[in-house]
CSV table of C-alpha atoms and ligand atoms in Angstrom, one decimal:
chain,number,residue,atom,x,y,z
C,702,MET,CA,105.0,84.3,119.2
C,703,GLU,CA,102.7,86.8,120.6
C,704,LEU,CA,99.7,87.8,118.2
C,705,GLN,CA,97.9,90.2,120.8
C,706,PHE,CA,98.7,94.0,122.1
C,707,THR,CA,100.6,94.4,124.9
C,708,ALA,CA,98.3,96.1,127.6
C,709,GLU,CA,99.7,99.3,127.3
C,710,GLN,CA,99.3,99.5,123.5
C,711,GLU,CA,95.8,97.7,124.0
C,712,ALA,CA,94.7,100.8,126.4
C,713,PHE,CA,96.5,103.3,123.9
C,714,ARG,CA,94.7,102.1,120.9
C,715,GLN,CA,91.1,102.4,123.2
C,716,ARG,CA,91.9,105.8,124.0
C,717,VAL,CA,92.4,106.8,119.9
C,718,GLN,CA,89.4,104.7,119.3
C,719,HIS,CA,87.2,106.9,121.8
C,720,PHE,CA,88.9,109.9,120.4
C,721,ALA,CA,87.9,108.9,117.0
C,722,GLU,CA,84.6,107.8,117.3
C,723,THR,CA,83.4,111.3,119.2
C,724,GLU,CA,85.5,114.1,118.2
C,725,VAL,CA,86.9,113.0,114.5
C,726,ARG,CA,82.9,111.7,113.6
C,727,ASP,CA,81.5,114.9,114.9
C,728,ALA,CA,84.0,116.6,112.1
C,729,ILE,CA,83.3,114.5,109.2
C,730,PRO,CA,80.0,116.4,108.2
C,731,ARG,CA,82.3,119.6,107.9
C,732,MET,CA,85.2,118.0,106.0
C,733,GLU,CA,82.8,116.3,103.6
C,734,ALA,CA,80.5,119.3,103.2
C,735,ASP,CA,79.8,120.0,99.4
C,736,GLY,CA,82.4,122.0,97.5
C,737,GLU,CA,84.6,122.9,100.7
C,738,TYR,CA,87.1,120.4,101.2
C,739,SER,CA,88.2,121.8,104.4
C,740,PHE,CA,90.9,120.7,106.4
C,741,PRO,CA,90.3,120.2,110.1
C,742,ALA,CA,92.4,122.4,111.4
C,743,GLY,CA,90.8,122.4,115.0
C,744,LEU,CA,91.1,118.4,115.2
C,745,VAL,CA,94.6,118.6,114.5
C,746,ALA,CA,95.3,120.9,117.1
C,747,ARG,CA,93.2,118.8,119.4
C,748,MET,CA,95.3,115.9,118.3
C,749,GLY,CA,98.5,117.6,119.1
C,750,GLN,CA,97.2,118.2,123.0
C,751,LEU,CA,96.6,114.5,122.7
C,752,GLY,CA,99.9,113.4,121.8
C,753,LEU,CA,98.7,112.0,118.5
C,754,MET,CA,100.8,114.0,116.4
C,755,GLY,CA,104.0,112.5,117.9
C,756,ILE,CA,103.2,108.9,118.7
C,757,PRO,CA,106.2,107.0,118.0
C,758,VAL,CA,108.5,109.9,119.3
C,759,PRO,CA,110.6,110.2,122.5
C,760,THR,CA,109.0,112.3,125.2
C,761,GLU,CA,112.3,114.4,125.3
C,762,LEU,CA,111.6,115.4,121.8
C,763,GLY,CA,107.7,116.5,122.7
C,764,GLY,CA,106.4,113.0,121.6
C,765,ALA,CA,104.0,110.6,123.1
C,766,GLY,CA,106.9,108.0,123.7
C,767,ALA,CA,105.0,105.3,122.3
C,768,ASP,CA,105.9,102.3,120.0
C,769,PHE,CA,105.3,102.3,116.3
C,770,ILE,CA,102.6,99.7,116.8
C,771,SER,CA,100.6,102.0,119.0
C,772,TYR,CA,101.0,104.4,116.1
C,773,ILE,CA,100.1,102.1,113.3
C,774,ALA,CA,97.0,101.1,115.9
C,775,ALA,CA,96.0,105.0,116.1
C,776,ILE,CA,96.2,105.1,112.1
C,777,GLN,CA,94.0,102.3,111.8
C,778,GLN,CA,91.4,103.6,114.9
C,779,LEU,CA,91.3,107.4,113.2
C,780,SER,CA,90.6,105.7,109.8
C,781,ARG,CA,87.9,103.4,110.4
C,782,VAL,CA,86.2,106.8,111.0
C,783,SER,CA,88.1,109.2,108.8
C,784,ALA,CA,90.4,108.1,106.3
C,785,ALA,CA,91.3,111.6,105.6
C,786,VAL,CA,92.1,112.2,109.1
C,787,GLY,CA,94.3,108.8,109.1
C,788,VAL,CA,96.5,110.2,106.3
C,789,ILE,CA,97.2,113.8,107.8
C,790,VAL,CA,98.5,111.9,110.8
C,791,SER,CA,100.2,109.3,108.5
C,792,VAL,CA,101.9,111.4,106.4
C,793,HIS,CA,102.9,113.9,109.0
C,794,THR,CA,104.4,111.3,111.1
C,795,THR,CA,106.1,108.5,108.9
C,796,VAL,CA,107.3,110.7,106.0
C,797,ALA,CA,107.8,113.7,107.6
C,798,THR,CA,109.0,113.5,111.4
C,799,LEU,CA,110.3,110.1,111.8
C,800,PRO,CA,112.9,110.7,108.6
C,801,ILE,CA,114.3,113.8,110.5
C,802,MET,CA,114.7,111.9,113.9
C,803,LYS,CA,116.4,109.3,111.8
C,804,HIS,CA,118.7,111.5,109.5
C,805,GLY,CA,118.5,114.7,111.2
C,806,THR,CA,121.8,116.4,113.3
C,807,LYS,CA,120.8,116.9,117.1
C,808,GLU,CA,120.3,120.5,115.9
C,809,GLN,CA,117.6,119.6,113.5
C,810,ARG,CA,116.0,117.4,115.7
C,811,GLU,CA,115.8,119.9,118.5
C,812,GLN,CA,114.4,122.6,116.0
C,813,PHE,CA,112.2,120.7,113.8
C,814,VAL,CA,111.0,117.1,115.6
C,815,ARG,CA,109.8,119.0,118.8
C,816,LYS,CA,107.5,121.3,116.6
C,817,LEU,CA,106.2,118.4,114.9
C,818,ALA,CA,105.7,116.1,117.3
C,819,SER,CA,103.8,118.3,119.9
C,820,GLY,CA,101.6,119.1,116.8
C,821,GLN,CA,102.6,123.0,116.8
C,822,TRP,CA,103.9,122.1,113.0
C,823,LEU,CA,102.5,119.9,110.4
C,824,GLY,CA,104.5,118.4,108.3
C,825,ALA,CA,104.6,117.3,104.5
C,826,PHE,CA,106.6,115.2,102.0
C,827,ALA,CA,107.4,116.7,98.7
C,828,LEU,CA,108.9,114.1,96.1
C,829,THR,CA,106.2,113.3,93.3
C,830,GLU,CA,106.3,116.1,90.3
C,831,PRO,CA,104.1,116.4,87.5
C,832,ASN,CA,106.7,114.1,85.6
C,833,ALA,CA,108.0,111.9,88.2
C,834,GLY,CA,105.4,110.2,90.3
C,835,SER,CA,106.2,106.2,90.3
C,836,ASP,CA,109.6,107.0,88.6
C,837,ALA,CA,110.4,109.1,91.8
C,838,ALA,CA,114.5,109.1,90.4
C,839,SER,CA,113.3,111.3,87.5
C,840,ILE,CA,112.2,114.5,89.6
C,841,ARG,CA,113.9,117.5,87.9
C,842,THR,CA,113.5,120.1,91.1
C,843,SER,CA,117.0,121.5,91.2
C,844,ALA,CA,119.2,122.6,94.0
C,845,LYS,CA,122.2,124.7,93.3
C,846,TYR,CA,124.5,125.3,96.0
C,847,GLU,CA,125.1,129.5,96.4
C,848,GLY,CA,127.5,131.0,99.1
C,849,GLY,CA,125.7,129.0,102.0
C,850,CYS,CA,122.5,128.2,100.4
C,851,TYR,CA,120.8,125.9,98.2
C,852,VAL,CA,118.5,127.4,95.5
C,853,LEU,CA,115.9,125.3,94.9
C,854,ASN,CA,113.6,125.7,91.2
C,855,GLY,CA,110.9,123.2,90.6
C,856,THR,CA,107.5,122.1,90.8
C,857,LYS,CA,105.8,119.2,92.8
C,858,MET,CA,102.6,117.9,93.0
C,859,PHE,CA,99.7,116.0,94.7
C,860,ILE,CA,101.5,117.0,97.9
C,861,THR,CA,99.4,115.9,100.9
C,862,ASN,CA,98.9,118.2,103.9
C,863,ALA,CA,100.2,121.4,101.7
C,864,GLY,CA,98.7,124.5,102.6
C,865,ALA,CA,98.4,123.5,106.2
C,866,ALA,CA,101.4,122.3,106.8
C,867,GLN,CA,104.8,124.4,108.0
C,868,LEU,CA,107.6,121.9,107.1
C,869,TYR,CA,108.3,120.4,103.7
C,870,LEU,CA,110.3,117.5,103.5
C,871,THR,CA,111.5,118.2,100.0
C,872,PHE,CA,113.5,116.4,97.4
C,873,ALA,CA,115.9,117.6,94.7
C,874,VAL,CA,118.7,117.3,92.7
C,875,THR,CA,121.7,118.6,93.4
C,876,ASP,CA,124.0,116.7,90.5
C,877,PRO,CA,121.9,115.2,87.7
C,878,GLU,CA,124.9,113.3,86.4
C,879,ARG,CA,124.2,110.9,89.4
C,880,GLY,CA,121.1,109.3,89.0
C,881,THR,CA,119.3,108.6,92.5
C,882,ARG,CA,122.6,109.4,94.2
C,883,GLY,CA,122.3,113.1,92.7
C,884,ILE,CA,119.1,113.9,94.7
C,885,THR,CA,119.2,115.4,98.2
C,886,ALA,CA,116.6,116.1,100.9
C,887,PHE,CA,115.8,119.5,102.4
C,888,LEU,CA,114.0,120.8,105.4
C,889,VAL,CA,111.8,123.6,104.0
C,890,ASP,CA,109.7,125.8,105.9
C,891,SER,CA,106.7,127.4,105.1
C,892,GLY,CA,107.9,130.8,105.1
C,893,THR,CA,110.9,130.4,102.8
C,894,SER,CA,110.8,133.2,99.9
C,895,GLY,CA,110.1,131.6,96.7
C,896,LEU,CA,108.2,128.7,97.7
C,897,ARG,CA,104.3,129.2,96.5
C,898,ILE,CA,101.5,126.9,97.3
C,899,GLY,CA,99.7,126.3,94.3
C,900,ARG,CA,96.2,125.0,93.4
C,901,LYS,CA,94.3,122.7,96.0
C,902,GLU,CA,93.4,119.4,94.1
C,903,ARG,CA,89.3,118.8,94.1
C,904,LYS,CA,89.5,114.9,95.0
C,905,MET,CA,87.0,112.2,94.4
C,906,GLY,CA,87.7,110.9,98.2
C,907,LEU,CA,89.9,111.9,101.2
C,908,HIS,CA,87.7,115.4,101.7
C,909,GLY,CA,89.5,117.1,104.7
C,910,SER,CA,92.8,115.9,103.5
C,911,ASN,CA,94.9,119.1,101.6
C,912,THR,CA,96.3,118.3,98.3
C,913,CYS,CA,98.0,120.7,96.5
C,914,GLU,CA,101.0,121.8,94.2
C,915,LEU,CA,104.3,123.4,95.1
C,916,SER,CA,106.7,125.3,93.1
C,917,PHE,CA,110.1,126.7,94.0
C,918,ASP,CA,111.0,129.8,92.5
C,919,ASN,CA,114.6,130.5,93.2
C,920,ALA,CA,113.7,129.7,96.9
C,921,HIS,CA,116.8,129.9,99.2
C,922,VAL,CA,117.2,127.1,101.8
C,923,PRO,CA,120.2,127.4,104.3
C,924,GLU,CA,122.8,124.6,104.0
C,925,ALA,CA,122.0,123.9,108.0
C,926,ARG,CA,118.5,122.7,106.3
C,927,ARG,CA,119.8,120.1,104.3
C,928,LEU,CA,118.8,116.7,105.4
C,929,GLY,CA,121.7,114.1,105.6
C,930,ALA,CA,124.7,114.3,103.0
C,931,GLU,CA,124.3,115.5,99.3
C,932,GLY,CA,123.0,112.8,97.4
C,933,GLU,CA,121.6,110.8,100.0
C,934,GLY,CA,117.7,112.1,99.3
C,935,PHE,CA,116.6,109.3,97.3
C,936,ALA,CA,117.8,106.6,100.1
C,937,ILE,CA,116.1,109.2,102.8
C,938,ALA,CA,113.1,109.1,100.5
C,939,MET,CA,112.8,105.5,100.0
C,940,GLY,CA,113.6,104.3,103.7
C,941,ALA,CA,110.5,106.8,104.6
C,942,LEU,CA,108.6,105.3,102.3
C,943,ASP,CA,108.9,102.0,104.0
C,944,GLY,CA,107.4,103.4,107.2
C,945,GLY,CA,104.7,105.3,105.5
C,946,ARG,CA,103.2,102.6,103.4
C,947,ILE,CA,102.8,100.9,106.4
C,948,GLY,CA,101.0,103.5,107.8
C,949,ILE,CA,98.9,103.8,104.6
C,950,ALA,CA,98.2,100.0,104.9
C,951,ALA,CA,97.1,100.7,108.3
C,952,GLN,CA,94.7,103.2,106.7
C,953,ALA,CA,93.4,100.9,104.0
C,954,LEU,CA,92.8,98.5,106.9
C,955,GLY,CA,90.7,100.7,109.0
C,956,ILE,CA,88.6,101.6,105.8
C,957,ALA,CA,88.4,98.0,105.2
C,958,GLU,CA,87.0,97.2,108.8
C,959,ALA,CA,84.6,100.1,108.9
C,960,ALA,CA,83.2,98.5,105.7
C,961,LEU,CA,82.7,95.1,107.0
C,962,GLN,CA,81.2,96.4,110.0
C,963,LEU,CA,78.5,98.3,107.6
C,964,LEU,CA,77.8,95.2,105.6
C,965,GLU,CA,77.4,92.7,108.8
C,966,GLU,CA,74.9,95.6,110.3
C,967,GLY,CA,73.0,96.2,107.4
C,968,LEU,CA,72.8,92.6,106.2
C,969,LEU,CA,71.6,91.8,110.0
C,970,LYS,CA,69.1,94.4,109.8
C,971,ARG,CA,67.8,93.1,106.5
C,972,THR,CA,67.2,89.8,108.0
C,973,ALA,CA,65.6,91.0,110.9
C,974,ALA,CA,63.4,92.9,108.6
C,975,GLY,CA,62.8,90.1,106.7
C,976,SER,CA,63.7,92.0,103.7
C,977,GLY,CA,66.5,89.9,103.0
C,978,GLY,CA,65.6,89.2,99.2
C,979,GLY,CA,65.3,85.4,99.6
C,980,ARG,CA,67.2,82.1,100.7
C,981,VAL,CA,69.4,82.1,97.4
C,982,ARG,CA,70.4,85.9,97.9
C,983,ARG,CA,71.3,85.7,101.6
C,984,ALA,CA,73.6,82.3,100.9
C,985,ALA,CA,75.3,84.4,98.1
C,986,GLU,CA,75.7,87.3,100.6
C,987,LEU,CA,76.8,85.2,103.4
C,988,ALA,CA,79.5,83.6,101.5
C,989,GLU,CA,80.7,87.3,99.9
C,990,LEU,CA,80.8,88.3,103.5
C,991,ASP,CA,82.8,85.5,105.0
C,992,GLU,CA,85.4,86.1,102.0
C,993,LEU,CA,85.7,89.3,102.9
C,994,SER,CA,86.2,88.7,106.4
C,995,ALA,CA,89.1,86.5,105.6
C,996,ARG,CA,90.7,89.1,103.8
C,997,VAL,CA,90.4,91.5,106.3
C,998,GLU,CA,91.9,89.4,109.0
C,999,ALA,CA,94.9,88.6,106.5
C,1000,ALA,CA,95.3,92.1,105.7
C,1001,ARG,CA,95.7,92.9,109.7
C,1002,LEU,CA,98.2,90.0,109.8
C,1003,LEU,CA,100.4,91.5,107.4
C,1004,VAL,CA,100.0,95.3,108.5
C,1005,TYR,CA,101.2,94.5,112.0
C,1006,ARG,CA,103.7,91.9,110.8
C,1007,ALA,CA,105.1,94.8,108.8
C,1008,ALA,CA,105.1,97.1,111.8
C,1009,TYR,CA,106.6,94.4,113.9
C,1010,LEU,CA,109.8,94.4,111.8
C,1011,TYR,CA,109.9,98.0,111.1
C,1012,GLN,CA,109.3,98.3,115.1
C,1013,ARG,CA,112.4,96.3,115.4
C,1014,GLY,CA,114.7,98.2,112.8
C,1015,ASN,CA,114.7,94.9,110.4
C,1016,ALA,CA,114.2,95.3,106.9
C,1017,CYS,CA,110.9,95.5,105.7
C,1018,THR,CA,110.6,96.8,102.2
C,1019,LYS,CA,109.0,94.0,100.9
C,1020,GLU,CA,106.5,93.5,103.7
C,1021,ALA,CA,105.3,97.2,103.6
C,1022,SER,CA,105.0,97.0,100.2
C,1023,THR,CA,103.1,93.6,100.6
C,1024,ALA,CA,100.7,95.0,103.5
C,1025,LYS,CA,100.0,98.0,101.5
C,1026,LEU,CA,99.2,96.1,98.1
C,1027,PHE,CA,96.9,93.5,99.8
C,1028,ALA,CA,95.2,96.0,102.6
C,1029,SER,CA,94.5,98.4,100.0
C,1030,ASP,CA,92.7,95.8,97.3
C,1031,THR,CA,91.2,94.7,100.2
C,1032,ALA,CA,89.6,98.1,101.3
C,1033,VAL,CA,88.3,98.9,98.0
C,1034,GLU,CA,87.0,95.4,97.8
C,1035,ALA,CA,85.0,95.5,101.1
C,1036,SER,CA,83.9,99.2,100.6
C,1037,GLY,CA,82.6,98.4,96.8
C,1038,ALA,CA,80.6,95.3,98.4
C,1039,ALA,CA,79.1,97.7,101.0
C,1040,VAL,CA,78.0,100.0,98.3
C,1041,ARG,CA,76.6,97.5,95.9
C,1042,LEU,CA,75.1,95.1,98.7
C,1043,LEU,CA,73.5,97.6,101.0
C,1044,GLY,CA,70.9,99.4,98.5
C,1045,ARG,CA,69.9,102.9,99.3
C,1046,GLU,CA,71.9,102.7,102.7
C,1047,GLY,CA,74.9,102.0,99.9
C,1048,TYR,CA,74.9,104.0,97.4
C,1049,SER,CA,73.3,107.0,98.7
C,1050,SER,CA,75.4,109.7,99.6
C,1051,CYS,CA,73.6,110.5,103.2
C,1052,TYR,CA,75.3,107.1,104.2
C,1053,PRO,CA,78.9,106.3,105.2
C,1054,ALA,CA,79.8,103.3,102.6
C,1055,GLN,CA,80.1,105.8,99.6
C,1056,ARG,CA,82.6,107.4,101.6
C,1057,LEU,CA,84.8,104.7,102.4
C,1058,PHE,CA,84.5,103.1,98.7
C,1059,ARG,CA,85.6,107.0,97.5
C,1060,ASP,CA,88.5,107.3,100.2
C,1061,ALA,CA,89.6,103.7,99.8
C,1062,LYS,CA,90.5,104.2,96.0
C,1063,VAL,CA,93.4,106.2,96.7
C,1064,THR,CA,95.1,103.6,99.3
C,1065,GLN,CA,95.9,101.7,95.8
C,1066,ILE,CA,97.3,104.8,94.4
C,1067,TYR,CA,99.7,107.0,96.6
C,1068,GLU,CA,102.7,106.2,98.3
C,1069,GLY,CA,103.4,104.0,95.4
C,1070,THR,CA,101.0,102.8,93.1
C,1071,ASN,CA,100.0,99.0,93.5
C,1072,GLU,CA,101.6,98.3,90.1
C,1073,ILE,CA,105.1,99.7,91.7
C,1074,HIS,CA,104.6,97.6,94.7
C,1075,ARG,CA,104.3,94.2,92.8
C,1076,ILE,CA,107.4,95.5,90.9
C,1077,VAL,CA,109.3,96.1,94.6
C,1078,ILE,CA,107.9,92.6,95.8
C,1079,GLY,CA,109.0,91.0,92.5
C,1080,ASN,CA,112.4,92.2,92.5
C,1081,HIS,CA,112.9,91.3,96.2
C,1082,LEU,CA,111.6,87.7,95.5
C,1083,LEU,CA,114.0,87.3,92.5
C,1084,ARG,CA,116.8,88.6,94.6
C,1085,SER,CA,116.3,86.1,97.5
Q,2242,LIG,N1,115.5,101.9,101.4
Q,2242,LIG,C1,116.6,102.6,101.4
Q,2242,LIG,N2,117.2,103.0,100.3
Q,2242,LIG,C2,116.7,102.2,99.2
Q,2242,LIG,C3,115.0,101.6,99.3
Q,2242,LIG,C4,114.7,101.5,100.6
Q,2242,LIG,N3,113.2,100.9,100.8
Q,2242,LIG,N4,114.8,101.3,98.2
Q,2242,LIG,C5,115.7,101.6,97.3
Q,2242,LIG,N5,116.8,102.1,98.0
Q,2242,LIG,C6,118.0,102.7,97.3
Q,2242,LIG,C7,118.7,101.3,96.5
Q,2242,LIG,O1,119.6,100.9,97.5
Q,2242,LIG,C8,119.9,102.2,95.7
Q,2242,LIG,O2,120.6,102.6,96.3
Q,2242,LIG,P1,122.2,102.7,95.6
Q,2242,LIG,O3,122.3,103.4,94.6
Q,2242,LIG,O4,123.4,102.8,96.6
Q,2242,LIG,O5,122.6,101.1,95.3
Q,2242,LIG,C9,118.8,103.5,95.1
Q,2242,LIG,O6,117.9,103.5,96.4
Q,2242,LIG,C10,117.9,103.0,94.1
Q,2242,LIG,O7,117.2,102.0,94.2
Q,2242,LIG,P2,116.6,101.5,93.1
Q,2242,LIG,O8,117.8,101.1,91.5
Q,2242,LIG,O9,115.5,100.3,93.5
Q,2242,LIG,O10,115.5,102.7,92.5
Q,2242,LIG,P3,114.6,102.9,91.4
Q,2242,LIG,O11,114.8,104.4,90.5
Q,2242,LIG,O12,114.5,101.7,90.2
Q,2242,LIG,O13,113.2,103.1,91.8
Q,2242,LIG,C11,110.8,102.6,93.1
Q,2242,LIG,C12,112.5,102.4,92.5
Q,2242,LIG,C13,110.7,101.4,94.2
Q,2242,LIG,C14,110.2,102.2,91.9
Q,2242,LIG,C15,110.6,104.0,93.4
Q,2242,LIG,O14,111.0,105.0,92.2
Q,2242,LIG,C16,109.4,104.1,94.0
Q,2242,LIG,O15,109.2,104.1,95.2
Q,2242,LIG,N6,108.6,104.7,93.4
Q,2242,LIG,C17,107.1,105.2,93.9
Q,2242,LIG,C18,107.2,106.5,94.4
Q,2242,LIG,C19,106.5,106.7,95.5
Q,2242,LIG,O16,106.1,105.8,96.3
Q,2242,LIG,N7,106.0,107.9,96.0
Q,2242,LIG,C20,105.0,108.2,97.0
Q,2242,LIG,C21,105.1,110.0,97.0
Q,2242,LIG,S1,104.7,110.3,98.4
Q,2242,LIG,C22,102.8,110.1,98.8
Q,2242,LIG,O17,102.4,109.6,98.0
Q,2242,LIG,C23,102.5,110.8,100.3
Q,2242,LIG,C24,100.8,110.8,100.1
Q,2242,LIG,O18,100.4,111.6,99.5
Q,2242,LIG,C25,99.9,110.1,101.1
């Protein structure tokens, strides 16, 4: 059993860390600028040049040809600096590009994966609807087959990357009588007439990452843009989310590590300045730091165990849910402790702790709320 990166994975991780610490860090003030919530288009283009928009995609299809573990390490490193950039890459890669790699025809892979993996196009995943979030099977967006095309009608919401993306992996009902087996996946490009990008959400965190509503009003999608067979959409979505949730778990791990580092540095600085607040308070803070450090280490092991299984092609639904559940709770806990214990450097918006806290919260909510992950894990335990 090996619990360390190969030399190649470590070299890649260091390259991404350097990029995150320089170019991504420089972009944070623009992403956080009051009321702007500006999408970092230049940074995304740059990540395309560096091969970061197609990390686990073979070079023949325009990707970097690295493995899934390297990809997860990259999401972790990007998210240590900016969770917004982490989620842009995670959604684009695991729930938009990889499902096309897995389920697409040769033509679809050639046509779409190449553009996505090279960063020429950005991908999004359109499943959630105003009345269908946790219960993904109850989506209402319909797709009716008419003369070589599917005609889509309905509304999607909370769609990450929307507005900036050129490709929307969209799920719609082709047969309402068949429940989860009546849902089909479609590759909808942003130029499709009848597709409208709606209101951009103003969010407490993840400024820089776009989240919009989408509406389909008689949007005609050619039959050749159907991904998989009719009725396979739900299984395609759930399979994509297995990988996606490992990406979000890595994002949460990055946030938790950054918060822990801030806490360590802040408490050290306070001790050196002799303003530690007394022996008892210092002992309590050290105990909390120890506890958090153990949780972060455990989250790291869960994230990489899930990534390892995914990379080997093993079933990993339960492990992905476990990693996402634990890492996201750890991110909220660690960033909350940073806000609480670092005084002015915790609560003031001039310092990064409060941004980590705001960004961490959503990792408990998207790609399945943690309540859903407890159900997924529980169902697997009762089945085994
Ligand atoms: N892989 C492949 N197939 C799967 C699967 C998986 N991981 N999980 C389930 N399926 C298949 C089942 O085998 C079953 O197939 P059959 O009909 O052939 O037997 C079918 O899907 C239905 O399975 P369930 O009965 O388990 O489905 P359910 O209706 O009970 O739903 C659920 C289960 C887990 C609660 C699901 O609704 C769910 O995951 N909800 C959360 C939705 C979610 O995560 N949304 C994320 C939106 S995207 C996002 O957040 C991106 C972002 O912005 C960052």
